[in-house]
Structures are given as C-alpha cells and as structure tokens.
Coordinates of C-alpha atoms in Angstrom, one line a residue:
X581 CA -103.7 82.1 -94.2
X582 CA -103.0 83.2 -98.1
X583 CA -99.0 84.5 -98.5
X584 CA -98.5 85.8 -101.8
X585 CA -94.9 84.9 -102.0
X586 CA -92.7 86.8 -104.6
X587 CA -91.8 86.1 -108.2
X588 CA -88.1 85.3 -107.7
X589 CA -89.2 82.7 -105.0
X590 CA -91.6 81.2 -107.8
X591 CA -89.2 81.5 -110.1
X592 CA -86.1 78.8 -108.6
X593 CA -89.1 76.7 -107.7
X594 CA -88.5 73.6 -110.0
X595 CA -92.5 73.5 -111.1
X596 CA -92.5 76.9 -111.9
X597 CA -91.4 76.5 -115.8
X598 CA -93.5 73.5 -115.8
X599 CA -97.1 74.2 -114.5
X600 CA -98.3 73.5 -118.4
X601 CA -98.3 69.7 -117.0
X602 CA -100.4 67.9 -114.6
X603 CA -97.7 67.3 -112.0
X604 CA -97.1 70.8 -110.7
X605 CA -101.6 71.1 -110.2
X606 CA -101.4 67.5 -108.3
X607 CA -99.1 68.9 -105.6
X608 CA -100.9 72.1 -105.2
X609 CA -104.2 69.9 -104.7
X610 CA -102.3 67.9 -102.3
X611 CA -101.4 70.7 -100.4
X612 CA -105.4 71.7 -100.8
X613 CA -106.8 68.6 -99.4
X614 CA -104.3 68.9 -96.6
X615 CA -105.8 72.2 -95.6
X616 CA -109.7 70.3 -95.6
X617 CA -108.3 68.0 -93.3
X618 CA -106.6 70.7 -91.2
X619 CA -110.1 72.8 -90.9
X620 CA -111.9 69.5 -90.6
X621 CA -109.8 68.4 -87.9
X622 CA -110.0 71.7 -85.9
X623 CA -113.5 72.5 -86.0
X624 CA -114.6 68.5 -85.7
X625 CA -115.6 69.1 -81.7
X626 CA -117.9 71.6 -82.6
X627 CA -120.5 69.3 -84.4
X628 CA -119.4 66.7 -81.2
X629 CA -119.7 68.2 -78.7
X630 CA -122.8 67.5 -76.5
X631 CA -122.1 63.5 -77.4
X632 CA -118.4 63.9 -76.5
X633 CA -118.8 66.0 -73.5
X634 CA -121.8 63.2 -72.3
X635 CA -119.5 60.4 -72.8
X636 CA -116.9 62.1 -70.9
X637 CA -118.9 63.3 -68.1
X638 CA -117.6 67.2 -68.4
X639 CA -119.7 70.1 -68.9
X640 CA -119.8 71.8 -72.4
X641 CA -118.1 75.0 -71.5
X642 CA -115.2 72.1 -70.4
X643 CA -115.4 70.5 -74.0
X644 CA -114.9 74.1 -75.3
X645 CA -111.4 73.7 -74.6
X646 CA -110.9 70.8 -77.3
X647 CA -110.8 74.2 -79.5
X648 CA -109.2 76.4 -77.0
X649 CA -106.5 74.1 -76.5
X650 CA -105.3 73.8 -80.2
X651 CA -106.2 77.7 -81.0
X652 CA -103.5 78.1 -78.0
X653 CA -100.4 75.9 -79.3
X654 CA -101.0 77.3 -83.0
X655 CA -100.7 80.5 -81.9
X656 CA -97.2 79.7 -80.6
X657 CA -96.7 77.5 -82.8
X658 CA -97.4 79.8 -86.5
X659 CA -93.9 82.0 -84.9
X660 CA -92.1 79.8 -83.6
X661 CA -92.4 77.0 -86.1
X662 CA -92.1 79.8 -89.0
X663 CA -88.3 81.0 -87.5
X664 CA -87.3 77.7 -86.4
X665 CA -87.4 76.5 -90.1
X666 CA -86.2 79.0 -91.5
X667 CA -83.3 76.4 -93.5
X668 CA -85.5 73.7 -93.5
X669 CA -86.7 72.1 -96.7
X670 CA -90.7 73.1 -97.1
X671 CA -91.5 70.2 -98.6
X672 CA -89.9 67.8 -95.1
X673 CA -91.8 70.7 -92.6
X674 CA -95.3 70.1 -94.5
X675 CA -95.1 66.5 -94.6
X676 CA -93.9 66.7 -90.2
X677 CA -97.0 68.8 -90.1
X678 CA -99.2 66.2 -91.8
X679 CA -97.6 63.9 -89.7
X680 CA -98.7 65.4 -86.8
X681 CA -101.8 65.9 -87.9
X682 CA -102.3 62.2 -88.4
X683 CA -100.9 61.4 -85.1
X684 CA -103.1 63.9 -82.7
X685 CA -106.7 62.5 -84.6
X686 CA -105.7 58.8 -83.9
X687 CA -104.8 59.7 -80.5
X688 CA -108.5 61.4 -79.7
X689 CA -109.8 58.6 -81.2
X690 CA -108.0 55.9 -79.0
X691 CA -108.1 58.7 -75.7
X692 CA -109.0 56.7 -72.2
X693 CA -109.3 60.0 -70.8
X694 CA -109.9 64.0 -71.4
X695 CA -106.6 64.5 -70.6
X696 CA -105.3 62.3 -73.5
X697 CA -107.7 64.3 -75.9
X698 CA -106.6 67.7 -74.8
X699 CA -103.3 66.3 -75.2
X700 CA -103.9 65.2 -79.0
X701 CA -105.6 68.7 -79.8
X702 CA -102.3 70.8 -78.7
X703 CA -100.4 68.4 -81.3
X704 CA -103.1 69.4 -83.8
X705 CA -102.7 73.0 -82.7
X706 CA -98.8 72.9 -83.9
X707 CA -99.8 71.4 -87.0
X708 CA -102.5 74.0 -87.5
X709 CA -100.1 76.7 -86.9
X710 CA -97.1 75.6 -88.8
X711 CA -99.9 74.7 -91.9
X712 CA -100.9 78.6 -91.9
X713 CA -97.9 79.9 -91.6
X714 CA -95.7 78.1 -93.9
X715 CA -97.8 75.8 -96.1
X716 CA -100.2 78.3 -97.8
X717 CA -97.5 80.1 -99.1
X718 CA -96.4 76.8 -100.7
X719 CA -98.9 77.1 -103.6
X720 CA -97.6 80.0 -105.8
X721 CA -94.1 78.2 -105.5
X722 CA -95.5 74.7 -107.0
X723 CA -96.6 76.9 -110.7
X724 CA -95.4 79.8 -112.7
X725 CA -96.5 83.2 -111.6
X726 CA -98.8 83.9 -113.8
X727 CA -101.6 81.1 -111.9
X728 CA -100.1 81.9 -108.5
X729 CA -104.0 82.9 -107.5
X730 CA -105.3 80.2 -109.5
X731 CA -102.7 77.6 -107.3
X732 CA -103.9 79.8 -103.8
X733 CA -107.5 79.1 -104.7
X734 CA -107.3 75.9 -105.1
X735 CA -106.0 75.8 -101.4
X736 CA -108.4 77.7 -99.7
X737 CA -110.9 75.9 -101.2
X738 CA -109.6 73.0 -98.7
X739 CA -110.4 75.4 -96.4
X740 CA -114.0 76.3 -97.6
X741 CA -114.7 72.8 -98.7
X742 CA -113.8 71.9 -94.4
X743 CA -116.5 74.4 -93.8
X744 CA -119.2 73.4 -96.0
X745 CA -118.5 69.2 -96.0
X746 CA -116.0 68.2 -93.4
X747 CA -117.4 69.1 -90.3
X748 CA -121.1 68.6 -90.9
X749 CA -120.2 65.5 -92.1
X750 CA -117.7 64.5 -88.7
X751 CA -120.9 65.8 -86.9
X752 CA -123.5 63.3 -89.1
X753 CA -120.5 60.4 -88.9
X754 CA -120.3 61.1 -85.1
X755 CA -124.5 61.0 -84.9
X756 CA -124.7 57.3 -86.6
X757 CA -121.2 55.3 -85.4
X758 CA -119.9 57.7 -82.5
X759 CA -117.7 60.5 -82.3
X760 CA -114.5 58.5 -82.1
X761 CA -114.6 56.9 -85.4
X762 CA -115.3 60.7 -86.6
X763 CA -111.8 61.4 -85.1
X764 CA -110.5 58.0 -86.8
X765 CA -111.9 58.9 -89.9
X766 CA -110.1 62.3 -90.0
X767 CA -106.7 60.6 -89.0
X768 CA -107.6 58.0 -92.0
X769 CA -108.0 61.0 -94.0
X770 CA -104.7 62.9 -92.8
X771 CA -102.6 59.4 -93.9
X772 CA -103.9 59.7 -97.5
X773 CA -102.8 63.4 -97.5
X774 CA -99.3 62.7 -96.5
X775 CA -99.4 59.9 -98.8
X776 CA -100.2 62.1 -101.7
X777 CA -98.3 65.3 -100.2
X778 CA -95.1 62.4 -99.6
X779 CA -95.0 61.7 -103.9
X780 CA -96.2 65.0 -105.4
X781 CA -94.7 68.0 -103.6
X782 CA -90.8 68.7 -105.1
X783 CA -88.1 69.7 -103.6
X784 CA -88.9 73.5 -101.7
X785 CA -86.2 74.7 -100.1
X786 CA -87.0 78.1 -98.2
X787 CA -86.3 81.5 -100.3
X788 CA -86.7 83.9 -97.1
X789 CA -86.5 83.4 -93.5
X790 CA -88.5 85.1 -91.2
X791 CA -86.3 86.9 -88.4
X792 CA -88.4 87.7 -85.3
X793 CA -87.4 91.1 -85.0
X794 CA -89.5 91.8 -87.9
X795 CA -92.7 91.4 -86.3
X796 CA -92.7 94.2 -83.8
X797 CA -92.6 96.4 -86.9
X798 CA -96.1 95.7 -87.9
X799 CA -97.3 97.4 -84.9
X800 CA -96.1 100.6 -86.1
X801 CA -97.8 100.7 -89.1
X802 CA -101.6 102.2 -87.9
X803 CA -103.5 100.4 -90.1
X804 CA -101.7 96.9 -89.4
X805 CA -102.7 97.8 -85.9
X806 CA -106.2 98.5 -86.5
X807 CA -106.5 95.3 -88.9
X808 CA -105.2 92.7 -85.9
X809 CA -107.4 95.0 -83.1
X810 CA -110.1 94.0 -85.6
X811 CA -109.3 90.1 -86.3
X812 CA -109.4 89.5 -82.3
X813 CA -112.4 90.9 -81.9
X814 CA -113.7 89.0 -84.8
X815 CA -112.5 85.3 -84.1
X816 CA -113.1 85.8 -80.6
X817 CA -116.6 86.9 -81.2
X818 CA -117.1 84.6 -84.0
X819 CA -115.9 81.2 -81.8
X820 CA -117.0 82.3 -78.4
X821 CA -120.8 81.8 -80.3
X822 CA -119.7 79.2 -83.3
X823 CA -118.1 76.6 -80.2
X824 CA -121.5 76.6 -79.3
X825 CA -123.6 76.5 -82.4
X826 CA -124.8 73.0 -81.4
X827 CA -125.6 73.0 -77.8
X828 CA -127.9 75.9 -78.6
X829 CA -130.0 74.5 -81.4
X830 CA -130.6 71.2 -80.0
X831 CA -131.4 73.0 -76.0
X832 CA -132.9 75.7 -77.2
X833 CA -134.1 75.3 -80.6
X834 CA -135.1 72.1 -80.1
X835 CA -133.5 71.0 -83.1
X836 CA -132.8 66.6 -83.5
X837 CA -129.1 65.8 -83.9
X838 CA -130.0 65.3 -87.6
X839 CA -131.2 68.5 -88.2
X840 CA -128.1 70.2 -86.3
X841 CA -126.1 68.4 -88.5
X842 CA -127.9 69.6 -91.6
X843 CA -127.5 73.0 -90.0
X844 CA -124.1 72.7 -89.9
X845 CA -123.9 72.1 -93.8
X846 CA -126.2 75.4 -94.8
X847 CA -123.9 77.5 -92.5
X848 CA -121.4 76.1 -94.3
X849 CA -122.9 76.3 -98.0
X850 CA -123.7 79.8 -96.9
X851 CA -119.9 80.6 -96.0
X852 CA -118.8 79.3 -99.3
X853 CA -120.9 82.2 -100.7
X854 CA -120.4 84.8 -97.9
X855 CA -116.1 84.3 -99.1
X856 CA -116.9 84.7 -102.9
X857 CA -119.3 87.8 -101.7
X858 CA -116.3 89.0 -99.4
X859 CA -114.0 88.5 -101.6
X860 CA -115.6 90.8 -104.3
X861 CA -116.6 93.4 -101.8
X862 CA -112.8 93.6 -100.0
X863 CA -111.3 93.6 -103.7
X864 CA -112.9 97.0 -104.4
X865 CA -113.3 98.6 -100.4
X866 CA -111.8 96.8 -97.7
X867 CA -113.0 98.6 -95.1
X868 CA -116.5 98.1 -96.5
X869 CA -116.2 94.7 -95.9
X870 CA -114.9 94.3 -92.9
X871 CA -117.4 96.8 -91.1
X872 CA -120.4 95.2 -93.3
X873 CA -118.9 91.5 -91.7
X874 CA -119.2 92.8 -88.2
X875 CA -122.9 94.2 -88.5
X876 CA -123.5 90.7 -90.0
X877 CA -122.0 87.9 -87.7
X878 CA -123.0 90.5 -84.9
X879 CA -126.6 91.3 -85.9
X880 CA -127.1 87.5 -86.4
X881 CA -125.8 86.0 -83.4
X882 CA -127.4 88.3 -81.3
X883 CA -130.9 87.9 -82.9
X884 CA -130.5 84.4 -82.3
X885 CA -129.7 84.6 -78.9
X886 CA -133.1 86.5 -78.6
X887 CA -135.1 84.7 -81.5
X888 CA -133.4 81.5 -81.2
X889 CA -136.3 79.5 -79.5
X890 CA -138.4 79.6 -82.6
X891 CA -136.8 76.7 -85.1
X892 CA -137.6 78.1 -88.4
X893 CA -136.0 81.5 -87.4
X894 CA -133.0 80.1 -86.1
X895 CA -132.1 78.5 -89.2
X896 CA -132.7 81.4 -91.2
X897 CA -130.2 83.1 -88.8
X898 CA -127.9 80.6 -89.2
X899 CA -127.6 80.9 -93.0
X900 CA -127.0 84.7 -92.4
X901 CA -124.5 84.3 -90.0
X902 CA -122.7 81.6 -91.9
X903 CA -122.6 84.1 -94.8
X904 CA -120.7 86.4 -92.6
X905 CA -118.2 83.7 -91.6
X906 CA -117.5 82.8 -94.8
X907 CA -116.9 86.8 -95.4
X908 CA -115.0 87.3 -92.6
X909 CA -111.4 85.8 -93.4
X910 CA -110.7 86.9 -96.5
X911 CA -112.1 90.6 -95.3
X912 CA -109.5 90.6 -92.3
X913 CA -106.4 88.9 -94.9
X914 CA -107.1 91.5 -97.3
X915 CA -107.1 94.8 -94.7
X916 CA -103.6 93.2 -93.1
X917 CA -101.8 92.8 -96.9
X918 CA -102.8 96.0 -97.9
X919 CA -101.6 97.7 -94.6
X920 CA -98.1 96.1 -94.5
X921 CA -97.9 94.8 -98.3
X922 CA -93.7 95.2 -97.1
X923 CA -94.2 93.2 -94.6
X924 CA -96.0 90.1 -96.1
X925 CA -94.5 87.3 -94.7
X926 CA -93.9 88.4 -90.9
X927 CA -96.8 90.3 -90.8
X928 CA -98.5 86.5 -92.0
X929 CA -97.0 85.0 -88.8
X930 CA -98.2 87.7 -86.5
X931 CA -101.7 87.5 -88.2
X932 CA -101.8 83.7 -87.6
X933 CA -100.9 83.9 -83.6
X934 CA -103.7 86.4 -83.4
X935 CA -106.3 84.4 -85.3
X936 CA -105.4 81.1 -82.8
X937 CA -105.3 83.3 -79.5
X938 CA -108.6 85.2 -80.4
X939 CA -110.1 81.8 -81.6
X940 CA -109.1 79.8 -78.0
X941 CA -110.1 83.4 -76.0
X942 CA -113.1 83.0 -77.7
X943 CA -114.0 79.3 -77.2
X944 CA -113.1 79.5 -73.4
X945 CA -115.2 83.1 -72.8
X946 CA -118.2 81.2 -74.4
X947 CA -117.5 78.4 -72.4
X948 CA -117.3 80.3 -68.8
X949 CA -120.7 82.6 -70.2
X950 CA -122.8 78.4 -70.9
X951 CA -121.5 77.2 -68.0
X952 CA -122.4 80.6 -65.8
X953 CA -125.6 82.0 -68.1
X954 CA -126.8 79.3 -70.5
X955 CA -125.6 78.6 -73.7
X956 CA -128.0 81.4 -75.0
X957 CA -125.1 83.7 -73.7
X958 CA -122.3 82.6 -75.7
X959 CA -124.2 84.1 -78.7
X960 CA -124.6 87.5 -76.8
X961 CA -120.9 87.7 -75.9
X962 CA -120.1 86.6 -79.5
X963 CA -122.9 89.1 -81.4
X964 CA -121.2 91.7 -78.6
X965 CA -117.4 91.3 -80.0
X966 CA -118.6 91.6 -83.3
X967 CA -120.3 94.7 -83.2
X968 CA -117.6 96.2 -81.7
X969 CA -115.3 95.2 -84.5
X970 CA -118.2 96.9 -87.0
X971 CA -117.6 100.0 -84.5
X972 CA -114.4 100.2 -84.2
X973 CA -113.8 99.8 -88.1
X974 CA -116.6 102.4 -88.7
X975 CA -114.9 105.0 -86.4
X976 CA -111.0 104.7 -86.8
X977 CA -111.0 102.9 -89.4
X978 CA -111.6 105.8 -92.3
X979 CA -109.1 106.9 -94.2
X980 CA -106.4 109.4 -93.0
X981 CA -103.2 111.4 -94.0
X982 CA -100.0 109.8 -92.2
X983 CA -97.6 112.6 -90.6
X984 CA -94.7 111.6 -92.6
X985 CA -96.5 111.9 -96.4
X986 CA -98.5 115.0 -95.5
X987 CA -101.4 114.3 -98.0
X988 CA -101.1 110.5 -98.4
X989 CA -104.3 108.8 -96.9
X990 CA -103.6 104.8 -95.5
X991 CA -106.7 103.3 -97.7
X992 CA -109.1 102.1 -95.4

C-alpha cells in the first residue's frame, strides 16, 4: 500500500541525487516486479481452486482458506514486522521478505498434504504483510523527490500488472501442466526478483520508526475511522465473492476452464482501467469515489448472483465488477491519507492489518455461504458488504465541521 515518505528521508537516500542514471529506475523496478510476484502469489488459488481442491479432496469453501490463511498472518504481520524493524537496514528486510516469498511457493508446490499448503501460505502472508508495509514506501527513497510518484507508479503497476497477467496466467498454466508447477513457476519467479532486488537496491537504512502507540491515534480522527469502517467492508465484500469468481462461472455459468481463465484476464484488463478511472475520480472527490466503488462491485456481484446463469451476461458483469476492483484500492488509500495526512506511516500499518483481516473474513464468510447455500451465495454476501460500504459512505460520510475548528469541514 503507497507511503508517500518525506523529503528529508529521500533526501539521505544515496539514489536520490542520482535518479538522472539508470541505476536508481532498475532498483525501483525491482522492487515493482517484486510486488507482481507478491499479488500473483496471493491471489494464485483463486484461478486454482476447483483443480486444487479436486486433487486434495476438500471442499471449495475449505480451499478458501489458502487466501484466508495468508490474509490472516499479513495482518499481523504489516505491525509487527513494521516495529520490529524499526533499525533494520530496508534493503536486508525486503530481500528476507523476498526470501520468504520464494520459500512458501516452492513449498505449495512440493506440499504432500493441505496442511503443508496452508503452512506455505501463512509464510507468504508475512511476506505480504511486511512487502505493504515497508517496501512500497521504498520507491520515493531509490530517486529524487521530484519523481517520487513517477517511482510509486512504477510499483503499483507490479501490482496492477498481478491483476491483469499473473493470475490469469497461474490459472491458464495450472489448466494445461497442473496447478503445482503454477506454484513452481511463481517461486521460479520470486528467485529472479531477489536476484535483481539482491544487486540493484542500495543501502536503505530506516529514517523513521513506527512506535505502536501511534496507531491507537488514528482512531480518533473521524474520518480515519470512517475510511477503515469502509475498507473492511470493502475487501471483505470484495473477496468473500472474488475467492469464488471461478467455482461460479464454470458451475453456474457453464463456463470451460479456458474461458474462466480468459475471464480472469478481462477482469483484470478492466481493473487496470477501473485504477486509472479511480484514481482520477479520488484525485478531485474522494468520497465520490469511494461511494461510486461500492454501488459498483455491489451492483455487479449481486446481479451476477441473480443473472449469472446466462454466459454472455456474466461476462459482461465481470468486466464491470473488475472495473470496480481496480477502483477500489486507490479510492480507500486516498480517503485514509487525506484523513490522517500526520499520521502517514502508522496510519499505513493500521490500513494494511485491516486490508489482510477483511480480505481472510471475507474468503472464509464466502466459504461457509458455498459450502452452506451454493456458490451463488458468496456473490450475495459480497454484492451485500459492498453496498453497505456505498451506504455508509453516502450517509456519514459528507462533510462536517469538527468541534475543535468550529467551521472547518473534514473533506469528505
């Protein structure tokens, strides 16, 4: 999750009076691809699951915890591993991370059992947790500040880029060779990261620590409170349906395994464009676009879970609701910075932990609705959380006068 990180940070970083060459651009795109393996890794068992969970003899609401699991341990794991590296070179805790990150996709790959896999997705979810936490503020550090956003794009293009490519193509690897050389391929992926991460990233040693007394602060701003009310309800809306996105179109759509798979890459093409669209709209009105992102993902989902049956139609919801994904991180980042913009970095941490718990609740409430109701239910409870965010936004979220400034409205 983007950390704009402040100019006197940028400025002892060693690449900062130097971004004119191509070194300082190399390590930010390492640090890029790192986060398209990251969102490749975590979202891989979605395009997977009904092979994995037939191999494995569970039911799909059981594989669901392949992203509950991680979404746990990264919740822990963005606190925890932010503090508890507080004097830690950056450059030693991204390369551990990547580490990790090899080390947890091998070990799906090679798992006898569903224990073993469960096992390699909590390593993934410390890597995943640390990565958000720590390593997307890396970019701004690695160039000057005047192509800090220019360096932050380029990450969280990794992360649109794992969207779009990575896990539609895990999901079409997994089709033809099986779903283990998917995971294989991923770890494969992960060592060429930390190769490149290991010789381009300098030196970063840490410019702040994050104490974890700051964090109960953010509560007390309203607005910061709304903002994370409305990110649970949002990721655990979005993954209790998303988890799920492939069961439903190959039981009830009666879509092939190819044509899931080339499902998966138009909801990610249209989340490419849903982010740029997002990012446009939150620029100007962020409580525009988080409302408008509810309606959508919510309006979608639940329409599908109605009009799903018909193939055509389904797809065509798909592509809306992927537009809405794509909208939806950079609508929730941008409310949370500009309700604690004093507050970046802890209030970065605390964002993160609600992200991975609201992603795992999510996965695991879709997973109990399939297994109790059909999977046509896991788009109701997820169309159901979303709306509610689009509510809630619409009816607290306008703008109001705080006690202590009399007249000052918190922008909304």
């Amino acid at each position: 999750m983007q950390v704009p990180s402040n100019s006197s940070a940028q400025a002892n970083t060693p690449a900062a009076s130097d971004d004119a060459t191509v070194a300082p651009w190399l390590a930010v795109l390492s640090v890029g691809i790192g986060a398209f393996a990251l969102v490749t890794s975590e979202f891989l068992p979605v395009g997977l699951l009904p092979a994995m969970a037939a191999e494995l003899a569970i039911s799909k609401g059981q594989a669901g915890l392949m992203i509950t699991t991680p979404g746990i341990v990264a919740a822990f794991a963005a606190i925890f591993v932010t503090v508890g590296s507080g004097r830690l070179d950056r450059r030693i805790v991204l390369l551990a991370l990547t580490a990790l990150l090899v080390a947890s996709n091998l070990l799906v790959a090679l798992a006898p059992s569903y224990a073993w896999i469960l096992l390699g997705r909590a390593m993934l979810g410390v890597g995943v947790g640390g990565f958000w936490a720590i390593g997307s503020a890396i970019g701004p550090r690695l160039v000057s500040p005047q192509h800090a956003s220019r360096a932050m794009s380029i990450i969280f293009a990794g992360v649109s880029l794992g969207t779009v490519a990575g896990v539609p193509a895990g999901a079409l690897v997994g089709e033809l060779v099986g779903w283990r050389v998917a995971f294989g391929g991923a770890s494969a992926i992960a060592v060429l990261v930390f190769i490149g991460q290991l010789f381009l990233l300098p030196k970063l040693p840490p410019t702040q620590a994050i104490r974890l007394r700051q964090l109960p602060m953010i509560f007390g701003i309203r607005k910061a409170r709304l903002g994370l009310i409305a990110t649970a309800m949002l990721f655990t809306g979005q993954f209790a349906a998303y988890t799920y996105i492939a069961p439903f179109l190959t039981q009830i759509s009666h879509l092939s395994a190819a044509t899931v798979s080339a499902m998966l890459l138009v909801y990610g093409a249209s989340g490419f464009i849903g982010n740029i669209a997002g990012g446009w709209v939150a620029g100007r009105h962020e409580r525009a676009a988080l409302l408008v992102t509810g309606a959508i993902l919510g309006i979608s989902t639940l329409a599908l879970a109605a009009l799903g049956s018909h193939a055509f139609t389904a797809m065509l919801l798909v592509a809306i609701w992927g537009f809405g994904f794509g909208a939806m991180p950079i609508a929730v980042q941008t409310w949370m910075f500009k309700a604690a913009p004093h507050l970046m970095e802890g209030s970065s941490a605390l964002f993160v932990a609600i992200v991975q718990v609201s992603l795992a609740s999510g996965a695991l409430l879709g997973g109990l609705a399939v297994d109790h109701l059909g999977v046509a239910s896991a788009m109701v409870v997820g169309g159901l959380f979303a709306l509610g965010c689009a509510l809630t936004i619409g009816i607290f979220g306008k703008p109001q006068a705080t006690a202590a400034a009399g007249a000052t409205a918190c922008e909304a």
